[in-house]
Coordinates of C-alpha atoms in Angstrom, one line a residue:
X1 CA -3.1 20.2 211.6
X2 CA 0.4 18.7 211.1
X3 CA 1.0 21.4 208.4
X4 CA 0.0 24.2 210.9
X5 CA 2.5 22.7 213.4
X6 CA 5.3 22.7 210.9
X7 CA 4.6 26.4 210.0
X8 CA 4.8 27.3 213.7
X9 CA 8.1 25.4 214.2
X10 CA 9.9 26.7 211.1
X11 CA 13.1 28.5 211.7
X12 CA 13.4 32.3 211.3
X13 CA 17.0 33.6 211.5
X14 CA 18.1 37.2 211.7
X15 CA 21.7 38.5 211.5
X16 CA 23.3 39.9 214.7
X17 CA 25.0 43.3 214.4
X18 CA 28.5 43.8 215.8
X19 CA 27.0 45.9 218.5
X20 CA 24.7 43.1 219.6
X21 CA 27.6 40.6 219.6
X22 CA 29.6 43.0 221.9
X23 CA 26.8 42.9 224.5
X24 CA 27.2 39.1 225.2
X25 CA 28.7 38.2 228.6
X26 CA 29.8 34.8 227.2
X27 CA 31.5 34.5 223.8
X28 CA 28.9 33.5 221.2
X29 CA 30.9 30.5 220.1
X30 CA 30.5 29.0 223.6
X31 CA 26.7 29.5 223.9
X32 CA 24.6 26.4 223.8
X33 CA 21.1 27.9 223.7
X34 CA 18.5 25.8 221.9
X35 CA 14.9 26.6 220.8
X36 CA 13.0 23.3 220.5
X37 CA 15.1 21.4 217.9
X38 CA 17.6 24.1 216.7
X39 CA 20.6 25.8 217.9
X40 CA 19.8 29.5 218.5
X41 CA 23.1 31.0 217.5
X42 CA 24.3 29.8 214.1
X43 CA 27.1 31.1 211.9
X44 CA 25.9 31.4 208.3
X45 CA 28.0 32.7 205.5
X46 CA 30.5 34.2 207.9
X47 CA 28.0 36.1 210.0
X48 CA 26.3 35.2 213.3
X49 CA 22.5 34.8 213.2
X50 CA 20.0 34.3 215.9
X51 CA 17.6 31.5 214.9
X52 CA 14.3 30.8 216.6
X53 CA 11.1 29.0 215.6
X54 CA 8.4 31.2 214.2
X55 CA 6.3 30.7 217.4
X56 CA 9.2 31.7 219.8
X57 CA 10.0 34.7 217.7
X58 CA 6.4 35.9 217.6
X59 CA 5.8 35.5 221.4
X60 CA 9.3 35.8 222.9
X61 CA 11.4 37.9 220.6

């Protein structure tokens, strides 16, 4: 059962396009959105990503 919960809460991150970044009303650097335990917008390898738990991405993309 614990293993299933861990699978549902694992992070899934997708890169954001420049067009998607331009649509934000608040600069992405100032956003504080969280999904359970992780910060939603993360900078990885010089590119912004949207990270959500697997369960959030599956039901609330």
